[in-house]
Amino acid sequence: MTMTTEQAEWFAGTFDKLVANVGQAVLGKDHVIRLTFTAMLAEGHVLFEDAPGTGKTMLARAMAATVQGSNNRIQFTPDLLPSDVTGVTIYDQKTQKFEFHKGPIFNNIVLADEINRASPKTQSALLEVMEESRVTVDGVTYEAGRPFMVMATQNPIEQAGTYRLPEAQLDRFLIKTSIGYPDHASTVQLLGGSNLKDRSKEISAVITTQAVADMADLAATVHVDTAVLEYISRLCEETRNAPETRLGVSVRGAIAMVRAAKVWAAGQGRNFVLPDDIKELAAVVWTHRFVMDPEAEFSGATPDAVLARVLSDIAAPQQRAAV
């Protein structure tokens, strides 16, 4: 069943309230907040590549408070173990049974801070839970619940002693973006309220976690015309055939685009996806999935430039009316 026009209007209104509520804590970053909520409602994850002190932790806390959800922050370091993320089974002498102690990954929003500082073994502890929203420890599977989102960060500077995320893990992030520094007016406002150490504590809930899950289910019913699906497929094929890339957008990346575009369209009050939605989301959903040819990269080729050319070369289908 396709989302109705009335449902699309309700979704857009609620989406705007969520963004505005978090915007009270993360000033002047409405577009990034919209992208992050898009990832949450598409049941995906976000990778932030940002300098320290741009408000990533504040964003995670404010979003959790807005949806009445739980959140936790994991500081990734070289000595962090997989069990420090997922949890561990411990023998209880009183009950003479093994009990599973859940790790910090069992929260609605998990901030994996400086994820590239942990070893590949620890990074891989996130692969199953990011893809399937569940964790398997000692042969027993535990569900992560809904909503569930990993917000990972990596520092673009100080690369010494870090471990680059493998392509398989990058492909599991629905969106890669950055918050960046606030504009002048927002900075002045932040400085004026410097007595507030944590603005997220001032945030009140807008909806419940169950309502978030319901919104995610509703967004999945947004209509995507066959012509738009063919457009996405052609774009992905072109990124794979580009001479500057060794790997283009995977099938997982194409599916991620459909999921993100549905939420993005619903957030604007539409029950159908437009080609313009694909163009608007293409950079944040796709460029981190590219594996560039070393020689082309040395010559100055970038994923953004390749994607821009692909979007220019492949004609978008004619926009159609609402269903």
mmCIF file of C-alpha atoms in Angstrom:
data_model
loop_
_atom_site.group_PDB
_atom_site.id
_atom_site.type_symbol
_atom_site.label_atom_id
_atom_site.label_comp_id
_atom_site.label_asym_id
_atom_site.label_seq_id
_atom_site.Cartn_x
_atom_site.Cartn_y
_atom_site.Cartn_z
ATOM 1 C CA MET A 1 0.000 0.000 0.000
ATOM 2 C CA THR A 2 1.335 3.417 -0.992
ATOM 3 C CA MET A 3 1.493 6.305 1.453
ATOM 4 C CA THR A 4 -1.505 8.616 1.093
ATOM 5 C CA THR A 5 -1.282 12.377 0.586
ATOM 6 C CA GLU A 6 -2.625 12.959 4.106
ATOM 7 C CA GLN A 7 -0.017 10.640 5.575
ATOM 8 C CA ALA A 8 2.717 12.420 3.614
ATOM 9 C CA GLU A 9 1.592 15.773 5.022
ATOM 10 C CA TRP A 10 1.605 14.375 8.570
ATOM 11 C CA PHE A 11 5.042 12.825 8.020
ATOM 12 C CA ALA A 12 6.496 16.115 6.752
ATOM 13 C CA GLY A 13 5.053 18.058 9.676
ATOM 14 C CA THR A 14 6.443 15.599 12.221
ATOM 15 C CA PHE A 15 9.786 15.482 10.425
ATOM 16 C CA ASP A 16 10.055 19.281 10.569
ATOM 17 C CA LYS A 17 9.275 19.220 14.312
ATOM 18 C CA LEU A 18 12.056 16.673 14.895
ATOM 19 C CA VAL A 19 14.565 18.780 12.973
ATOM 20 C CA ALA A 20 13.531 22.008 14.699
ATOM 21 C CA ASN A 21 13.753 20.388 18.126
ATOM 22 C CA VAL A 22 17.311 19.139 17.590
ATOM 23 C CA GLY A 23 18.151 22.504 16.022
ATOM 24 C CA GLN A 24 17.790 24.064 19.464
ATOM 25 C CA ALA A 25 20.936 22.207 20.530
ATOM 26 C CA VAL A 26 22.867 22.069 17.232
ATOM 27 C CA LEU A 27 22.505 25.589 15.911
ATOM 28 C CA GLY A 28 22.486 26.489 12.231
ATOM 29 C CA LYS A 29 22.798 22.905 10.968
ATOM 30 C CA ASP A 30 19.271 22.058 9.836
ATOM 31 C CA HIS A 31 20.421 20.377 6.615
ATOM 32 C CA VAL A 32 22.769 18.010 8.450
ATOM 33 C CA ILE A 33 20.059 17.271 11.011
ATOM 34 C CA ARG A 34 17.625 16.444 8.188
ATOM 35 C CA LEU A 35 20.177 14.090 6.654
ATOM 36 C CA THR A 36 20.762 12.356 9.974
ATOM 37 C CA PHE A 37 17.040 11.895 10.629
ATOM 38 C CA THR A 38 16.708 10.639 7.060
ATOM 39 C CA ALA A 39 19.280 7.950 7.873
ATOM 40 C CA MET A 40 17.468 7.049 11.091
ATOM 41 C CA LEU A 41 14.066 6.701 9.402
ATOM 42 C CA ALA A 42 15.637 4.762 6.519
ATOM 43 C CA GLU A 43 17.141 2.495 9.200
ATOM 44 C CA GLY A 44 20.685 3.278 8.146
ATOM 45 C CA HIS A 45 23.835 4.709 9.689
ATOM 46 C CA VAL A 46 25.858 7.912 9.339
ATOM 47 C CA LEU A 47 29.593 8.517 9.110
ATOM 48 C CA PHE A 48 30.799 12.002 10.041
ATOM 49 C CA GLU A 49 34.224 13.101 8.884
ATOM 50 C CA ASP A 50 34.814 16.213 10.961
ATOM 51 C CA ALA A 51 37.329 18.110 12.998
ATOM 52 C CA PRO A 52 36.915 17.889 16.788
ATOM 53 C CA GLY A 53 34.468 20.198 18.521
ATOM 54 C CA THR A 54 31.812 20.561 15.831
ATOM 55 C CA GLY A 55 28.898 19.149 17.847
ATOM 56 C CA LYS A 56 28.702 15.486 16.888
ATOM 57 C CA THR A 57 28.145 14.254 20.439
ATOM 58 C CA MET A 58 25.589 17.017 20.985
ATOM 59 C CA LEU A 59 23.738 15.925 17.856
ATOM 60 C CA ALA A 60 23.553 12.297 19.023
ATOM 61 C CA ARG A 61 22.302 13.266 22.480
ATOM 62 C CA ALA A 62 19.758 15.749 21.138
ATOM 63 C CA MET A 63 18.356 13.224 18.663
ATOM 64 C CA ALA A 64 18.048 10.572 21.375
ATOM 65 C CA ALA A 65 16.251 13.040 23.660
ATOM 66 C CA THR A 66 13.912 14.056 20.835
ATOM 67 C CA VAL A 67 12.721 10.492 20.240
ATOM 68 C CA GLN A 68 12.797 9.389 23.896
ATOM 69 C CA GLY A 69 15.581 6.984 23.008
ATOM 70 C CA SER A 70 18.745 5.808 24.712
ATOM 71 C CA ASN A 71 22.209 6.767 23.545
ATOM 72 C CA ASN A 72 25.786 5.866 24.338
ATOM 73 C CA ARG A 73 29.186 7.051 23.227
ATOM 74 C CA ILE A 74 32.034 4.620 22.574
ATOM 75 C CA GLN A 75 35.504 6.143 22.396
ATOM 76 C CA PHE A 76 37.367 3.993 19.901
ATOM 77 C CA THR A 77 41.036 3.493 20.837
ATOM 78 C CA PRO A 78 43.702 0.997 19.718
ATOM 79 C CA ASP A 79 43.184 -1.145 22.851
ATOM 80 C CA LEU A 80 39.377 -1.350 22.522
ATOM 81 C CA LEU A 81 38.185 -4.965 22.235
ATOM 82 C CA PRO A 82 35.159 -6.280 20.295
ATOM 83 C CA SER A 83 33.558 -7.365 23.582
ATOM 84 C CA ASP A 84 33.827 -3.755 24.798
ATOM 85 C CA VAL A 85 31.400 -2.908 22.009
ATOM 86 C CA THR A 86 29.031 -5.863 21.815
ATOM 87 C CA GLY A 87 29.121 -7.209 25.372
ATOM 88 C CA VAL A 88 30.435 -10.336 27.047
ATOM 89 C CA THR A 89 29.113 -13.570 28.571
ATOM 90 C CA ILE A 90 30.107 -13.988 32.230
ATOM 91 C CA TYR A 91 29.621 -16.987 34.522
ATOM 92 C CA ASP A 92 27.527 -16.144 37.586
ATOM 93 C CA GLN A 93 28.595 -18.336 40.516
ATOM 94 C CA LYS A 94 25.375 -17.649 42.422
ATOM 95 C CA THR A 95 23.040 -18.883 39.702
ATOM 96 C CA GLN A 96 25.659 -21.207 38.174
ATOM 97 C CA LYS A 97 24.678 -19.935 34.746
ATOM 98 C CA PHE A 98 26.309 -17.872 32.054
ATOM 99 C CA GLU A 99 24.777 -14.426 31.732
ATOM 100 C CA PHE A 100 25.181 -12.011 28.849
ATOM 101 C CA HIS A 101 26.109 -8.462 29.826
ATOM 102 C CA LYS A 102 25.101 -6.165 26.991
ATOM 103 C CA GLY A 103 27.653 -3.728 25.620
ATOM 104 C CA PRO A 104 27.089 -0.078 24.718
ATOM 105 C CA ILE A 105 25.982 -1.050 21.208
ATOM 106 C CA PHE A 106 22.554 -1.898 22.680
ATOM 107 C CA ASN A 107 21.189 1.632 22.516
ATOM 108 C CA ASN A 108 18.952 3.461 20.057
ATOM 109 C CA ILE A 109 21.730 5.838 19.002
ATOM 110 C CA VAL A 110 25.370 4.819 19.355
ATOM 111 C CA LEU A 111 28.137 7.340 18.749
ATOM 112 C CA ALA A 112 31.271 5.483 17.639
ATOM 113 C CA ASP A 113 33.772 8.275 18.223
ATOM 114 C CA GLU A 114 36.942 8.225 16.101
ATOM 115 C CA ILE A 115 36.109 4.786 14.764
ATOM 116 C CA ASN A 116 39.277 4.636 12.666
ATOM 117 C CA ARG A 117 41.476 4.631 15.785
ATOM 118 C CA ALA A 118 40.388 1.106 16.766
ATOM 119 C CA SER A 119 41.904 -2.040 15.280
ATOM 120 C CA PRO A 120 40.229 -3.713 12.292
ATOM 121 C CA LYS A 121 39.149 -6.564 14.588
ATOM 122 C CA THR A 122 37.206 -4.157 16.788
ATOM 123 C CA GLN A 123 35.828 -2.269 13.793
ATOM 124 C CA SER A 124 34.493 -5.557 12.433
ATOM 125 C CA ALA A 125 32.431 -6.011 15.613
ATOM 126 C CA LEU A 126 30.054 -3.442 14.121
ATOM 127 C CA LEU A 127 29.517 -5.214 10.794
ATOM 128 C CA GLU A 128 26.722 -7.579 11.834
ATOM 129 C CA VAL A 129 24.822 -5.112 14.003
ATOM 130 C CA MET A 130 24.980 -2.362 11.351
ATOM 131 C CA GLU A 131 23.664 -4.658 8.645
ATOM 132 C CA GLU A 132 21.148 -6.790 10.552
ATOM 133 C CA SER A 133 20.470 -4.843 13.809
ATOM 134 C CA ARG A 134 21.488 -7.811 15.887
ATOM 135 C CA VAL A 135 24.543 -9.140 17.707
ATOM 136 C CA THR A 136 25.707 -12.746 17.965
ATOM 137 C CA VAL A 137 27.832 -13.627 21.001
ATOM 138 C CA ASP A 138 28.802 -17.220 21.839
ATOM 139 C CA GLY A 139 26.305 -18.506 19.307
ATOM 140 C CA VAL A 140 23.352 -16.601 20.778
ATOM 141 C CA THR A 141 21.710 -13.766 18.826
ATOM 142 C CA TYR A 142 20.441 -10.603 20.515
ATOM 143 C CA GLU A 143 18.278 -8.013 18.762
ATOM 144 C CA ALA A 144 19.401 -4.364 18.879
ATOM 145 C CA GLY A 145 15.829 -3.027 18.753
ATOM 146 C CA ARG A 146 14.259 -0.147 16.835
ATOM 147 C CA PRO A 147 15.220 2.512 16.110
ATOM 148 C CA PHE A 148 18.907 1.697 15.954
ATOM 149 C CA MET A 149 21.550 3.887 14.378
ATOM 150 C CA VAL A 150 25.328 4.080 14.518
ATOM 151 C CA MET A 151 26.747 7.581 14.198
ATOM 152 C CA ALA A 152 30.458 7.069 13.608
ATOM 153 C CA THR A 153 33.078 9.799 13.417
ATOM 154 C CA GLN A 154 36.552 9.953 12.026
ATOM 155 C CA ASN A 155 39.027 12.785 12.267
ATOM 156 C CA PRO A 156 40.307 14.010 8.856
ATOM 157 C CA ILE A 157 43.571 15.098 10.501
ATOM 158 C CA GLU A 158 46.111 13.240 12.662
ATOM 159 C CA GLN A 159 46.026 10.054 10.600
ATOM 160 C CA ALA A 160 49.082 8.537 12.320
ATOM 161 C CA GLY A 161 48.132 5.398 14.231
ATOM 162 C CA THR A 162 44.706 5.065 12.631
ATOM 163 C CA TYR A 163 43.200 2.184 10.667
ATOM 164 C CA ARG A 164 41.372 3.059 7.486
ATOM 165 C CA LEU A 165 37.857 1.685 7.333
ATOM 166 C CA PRO A 166 37.633 -1.150 4.786
ATOM 167 C CA GLU A 167 35.334 -0.716 1.805
ATOM 168 C CA ALA A 168 32.974 -3.399 3.142
ATOM 169 C CA GLN A 169 32.353 -1.342 6.268
ATOM 170 C CA LEU A 170 32.122 2.009 4.487
ATOM 171 C CA ASP A 171 29.432 0.472 2.288
ATOM 172 C CA ARG A 172 27.320 -0.154 5.394
ATOM 173 C CA PHE A 173 26.994 3.564 6.116
ATOM 174 C CA LEU A 174 23.920 4.970 4.423
ATOM 175 C CA ILE A 175 25.268 8.525 4.513
ATOM 176 C CA LYS A 176 28.646 10.162 4.901
ATOM 177 C CA THR A 177 28.664 13.866 5.673
ATOM 178 C CA SER A 178 30.166 16.485 7.967
ATOM 179 C CA ILE A 179 28.702 18.998 10.383
ATOM 180 C CA GLY A 180 31.361 21.647 9.935
ATOM 181 C CA TYR A 181 31.759 24.815 11.942
ATOM 182 C CA PRO A 182 28.691 27.007 12.579
ATOM 183 C CA ASP A 183 28.199 30.283 10.747
ATOM 184 C CA HIS A 184 28.943 33.632 12.384
ATOM 185 C CA ALA A 185 25.451 34.232 13.765
ATOM 186 C CA SER A 186 25.192 30.721 15.238
ATOM 187 C CA THR A 187 28.654 31.024 16.763
ATOM 188 C CA VAL A 188 27.696 34.281 18.480
ATOM 189 C CA GLN A 189 24.534 32.621 19.813
ATOM 190 C CA LEU A 190 26.568 29.672 21.100
ATOM 191 C CA LEU A 191 29.037 31.962 22.828
ATOM 192 C CA GLY A 192 26.190 33.901 24.416
ATOM 193 C CA GLY A 193 24.877 30.679 25.940
ATOM 194 C CA SER A 194 28.272 29.326 26.976
ATOM 195 C CA ASN A 195 26.949 28.771 30.503
ATOM 196 C CA LEU A 196 24.995 25.801 29.071
ATOM 197 C CA LYS A 197 27.551 22.998 28.977
ATOM 198 C CA ASP A 198 25.161 20.550 27.356
ATOM 199 C CA ARG A 199 22.350 22.038 25.280
ATOM 200 C CA SER A 200 20.897 18.583 24.657
ATOM 201 C CA LYS A 201 19.719 18.474 28.300
ATOM 202 C CA GLU A 202 17.320 21.288 27.454
ATOM 203 C CA ILE A 203 15.711 19.200 24.702
ATOM 204 C CA SER A 204 12.283 17.694 25.362
ATOM 205 C CA ALA A 205 10.851 14.680 23.576
ATOM 206 C CA VAL A 206 8.707 15.130 20.469
ATOM 207 C CA ILE A 207 7.789 11.504 19.744
ATOM 208 C CA THR A 208 8.487 8.041 21.132
ATOM 209 C CA THR A 209 10.809 5.373 19.783
ATOM 210 C CA GLN A 210 7.744 3.357 18.752
ATOM 211 C CA ALA A 211 6.528 6.329 16.713
ATOM 212 C CA VAL A 212 9.936 6.489 15.016
ATOM 213 C CA ALA A 213 9.613 2.828 14.051
ATOM 214 C CA ASP A 214 6.105 3.528 12.720
ATOM 215 C CA MET A 215 7.430 6.472 10.677
ATOM 216 C CA ALA A 216 10.143 4.245 9.227
ATOM 217 C CA ASP A 217 7.528 1.675 8.202
ATOM 218 C CA LEU A 218 5.367 4.421 6.701
ATOM 219 C CA ALA A 219 8.276 5.911 4.727
ATOM 220 C CA ALA A 220 8.914 2.507 3.184
ATOM 221 C CA THR A 221 5.533 2.781 1.423
ATOM 222 C CA VAL A 222 6.503 5.888 -0.585
ATOM 223 C CA HIS A 223 6.095 5.237 -4.302
ATOM 224 C CA VAL A 224 9.172 4.996 -6.532
ATOM 225 C CA ASP A 225 8.381 4.942 -10.239
ATOM 226 C CA THR A 226 10.095 2.357 -12.433
ATOM 227 C CA ALA A 227 11.673 5.172 -14.432
ATOM 228 C CA VAL A 228 13.345 6.480 -11.263
ATOM 229 C CA LEU A 229 14.584 2.998 -10.374
ATOM 230 C CA GLU A 230 16.062 2.662 -13.877
ATOM 231 C CA TYR A 231 17.690 6.076 -13.447
ATOM 232 C CA ILE A 232 19.330 4.945 -10.194
ATOM 233 C CA SER A 233 20.525 1.740 -11.828
ATOM 234 C CA ARG A 234 22.054 3.591 -14.794
ATOM 235 C CA LEU A 235 23.845 6.016 -12.489
ATOM 236 C CA CYS A 236 25.313 3.151 -10.482
ATOM 237 C CA GLU A 237 26.449 1.316 -13.614
ATOM 238 C CA GLU A 238 28.103 4.468 -14.914
ATOM 239 C CA THR A 239 30.082 4.925 -11.673
ATOM 240 C CA ARG A 240 31.381 1.368 -12.047
ATOM 241 C CA ASN A 241 32.373 1.950 -15.685
ATOM 242 C CA ALA A 242 34.095 5.271 -15.002
ATOM 243 C CA PRO A 243 37.830 5.076 -15.835
ATOM 244 C CA GLU A 244 38.708 6.910 -12.611
ATOM 245 C CA THR A 245 37.165 4.246 -10.348
ATOM 246 C CA ARG A 246 38.081 0.704 -9.496
ATOM 247 C CA LEU A 247 34.787 0.173 -7.728
ATOM 248 C CA GLY A 248 31.662 2.237 -8.149
ATOM 249 C CA VAL A 249 28.351 2.121 -6.329
ATOM 250 C CA SER A 250 27.389 -1.373 -5.188
ATOM 251 C CA VAL A 251 23.922 -2.899 -5.272
ATOM 252 C CA ARG A 252 23.745 -2.177 -1.529
ATOM 253 C CA GLY A 253 24.462 1.454 -2.375
ATOM 254 C CA ALA A 254 21.646 1.518 -4.930
ATOM 255 C CA ILE A 255 19.205 0.061 -2.393
ATOM 256 C CA ALA A 256 20.412 2.592 0.179
ATOM 257 C CA MET A 257 19.576 5.392 -2.245
ATOM 258 C CA VAL A 258 16.020 4.125 -2.704
ATOM 259 C CA ARG A 259 15.494 3.916 1.058
ATOM 260 C CA ALA A 260 16.965 7.369 1.685
ATOM 261 C CA ALA A 261 15.045 8.956 -1.197
ATOM 262 C CA LYS A 262 11.745 7.611 0.149
ATOM 263 C CA VAL A 263 12.322 9.269 3.524
ATOM 264 C CA TRP A 264 13.608 12.473 1.897
ATOM 265 C CA ALA A 265 10.479 12.701 -0.283
ATOM 266 C CA ALA A 266 8.134 12.010 2.642
ATOM 267 C CA GLY A 267 9.970 14.636 4.685
ATOM 268 C CA GLN A 268 8.955 17.161 2.041
ATOM 269 C CA GLY A 269 5.315 16.091 2.068
ATOM 270 C CA ARG A 270 5.371 13.878 -1.019
ATOM 271 C CA ASN A 271 4.291 10.260 -1.322
ATOM 272 C CA PHE A 272 6.466 9.733 -4.405
ATOM 273 C CA VAL A 273 10.167 10.118 -5.230
ATOM 274 C CA LEU A 274 11.424 12.593 -7.821
ATOM 275 C CA PRO A 275 14.673 12.395 -9.812
ATOM 276 C CA ASP A 276 15.708 15.591 -8.039
ATOM 277 C CA ASP A 277 15.685 13.666 -4.752
ATOM 278 C CA ILE A 278 18.288 11.318 -6.195
ATOM 279 C CA LYS A 279 20.445 14.212 -7.372
ATOM 280 C CA GLU A 280 20.227 15.951 -4.004
ATOM 281 C CA LEU A 281 21.236 12.847 -2.046
ATOM 282 C CA ALA A 282 23.744 11.378 -4.489
ATOM 283 C CA ALA A 283 26.889 12.908 -2.979
ATOM 284 C CA VAL A 284 26.200 11.967 0.653
ATOM 285 C CA VAL A 285 24.866 8.488 -0.154
ATOM 286 C CA TRP A 286 27.314 7.413 -2.841
ATOM 287 C CA THR A 287 30.727 9.108 -2.923
ATOM 288 C CA HIS A 288 32.132 7.284 0.128
ATOM 289 C CA ARG A 289 31.477 3.993 -1.671
ATOM 290 C CA PHE A 290 33.856 4.771 -4.525
ATOM 291 C CA VAL A 291 37.261 3.119 -4.704
ATOM 292 C CA MET A 292 39.344 5.409 -6.871
ATOM 293 C CA ASP A 293 42.034 4.278 -9.280
ATOM 294 C CA PRO A 294 45.365 5.318 -7.682
ATOM 295 C CA GLU A 295 46.748 6.860 -10.870
ATOM 296 C CA ALA A 296 43.551 8.830 -11.502
ATOM 297 C CA GLU A 297 43.490 9.954 -7.879
ATOM 298 C CA PHE A 298 47.107 11.065 -8.122
ATOM 299 C CA SER A 299 46.156 13.090 -11.198
ATOM 300 C CA GLY A 300 43.508 14.941 -9.197
ATOM 301 C CA ALA A 301 40.357 12.886 -9.773
ATOM 302 C CA THR A 302 37.885 12.923 -6.870
ATOM 303 C CA PRO A 303 34.682 10.976 -6.140
ATOM 304 C CA ASP A 304 32.693 14.222 -6.174
ATOM 305 C CA ALA A 305 34.012 15.131 -9.638
ATOM 306 C CA VAL A 306 33.258 11.656 -10.993
ATOM 307 C CA LEU A 307 29.728 11.739 -9.588
ATOM 308 C CA ALA A 308 29.105 15.230 -10.972
ATOM 309 C CA ARG A 309 30.080 14.059 -14.454
ATOM 310 C CA VAL A 310 27.904 10.949 -14.175
ATOM 311 C CA LEU A 311 24.895 13.027 -13.106
ATOM 312 C CA SER A 312 25.531 15.339 -16.049
ATOM 313 C CA ASP A 313 25.893 12.522 -18.587
ATOM 314 C CA ILE A 314 22.861 10.449 -17.561
ATOM 315 C CA ALA A 315 19.583 12.152 -18.388
ATOM 316 C CA ALA A 316 17.001 12.162 -15.622
ATOM 317 C CA PRO A 317 13.504 10.860 -16.415
ATOM 318 C CA GLN A 318 10.606 13.269 -16.792
ATOM 319 C CA GLN A 319 9.029 14.123 -13.461
ATOM 320 C CA ARG A 320 5.558 12.716 -13.009
ATOM 321 C CA ALA A 321 2.610 13.821 -10.951
ATOM 322 C CA ALA A 322 1.723 12.355 -7.574
ATOM 323 C CA VAL A 323 0.262 8.894 -7.428
#
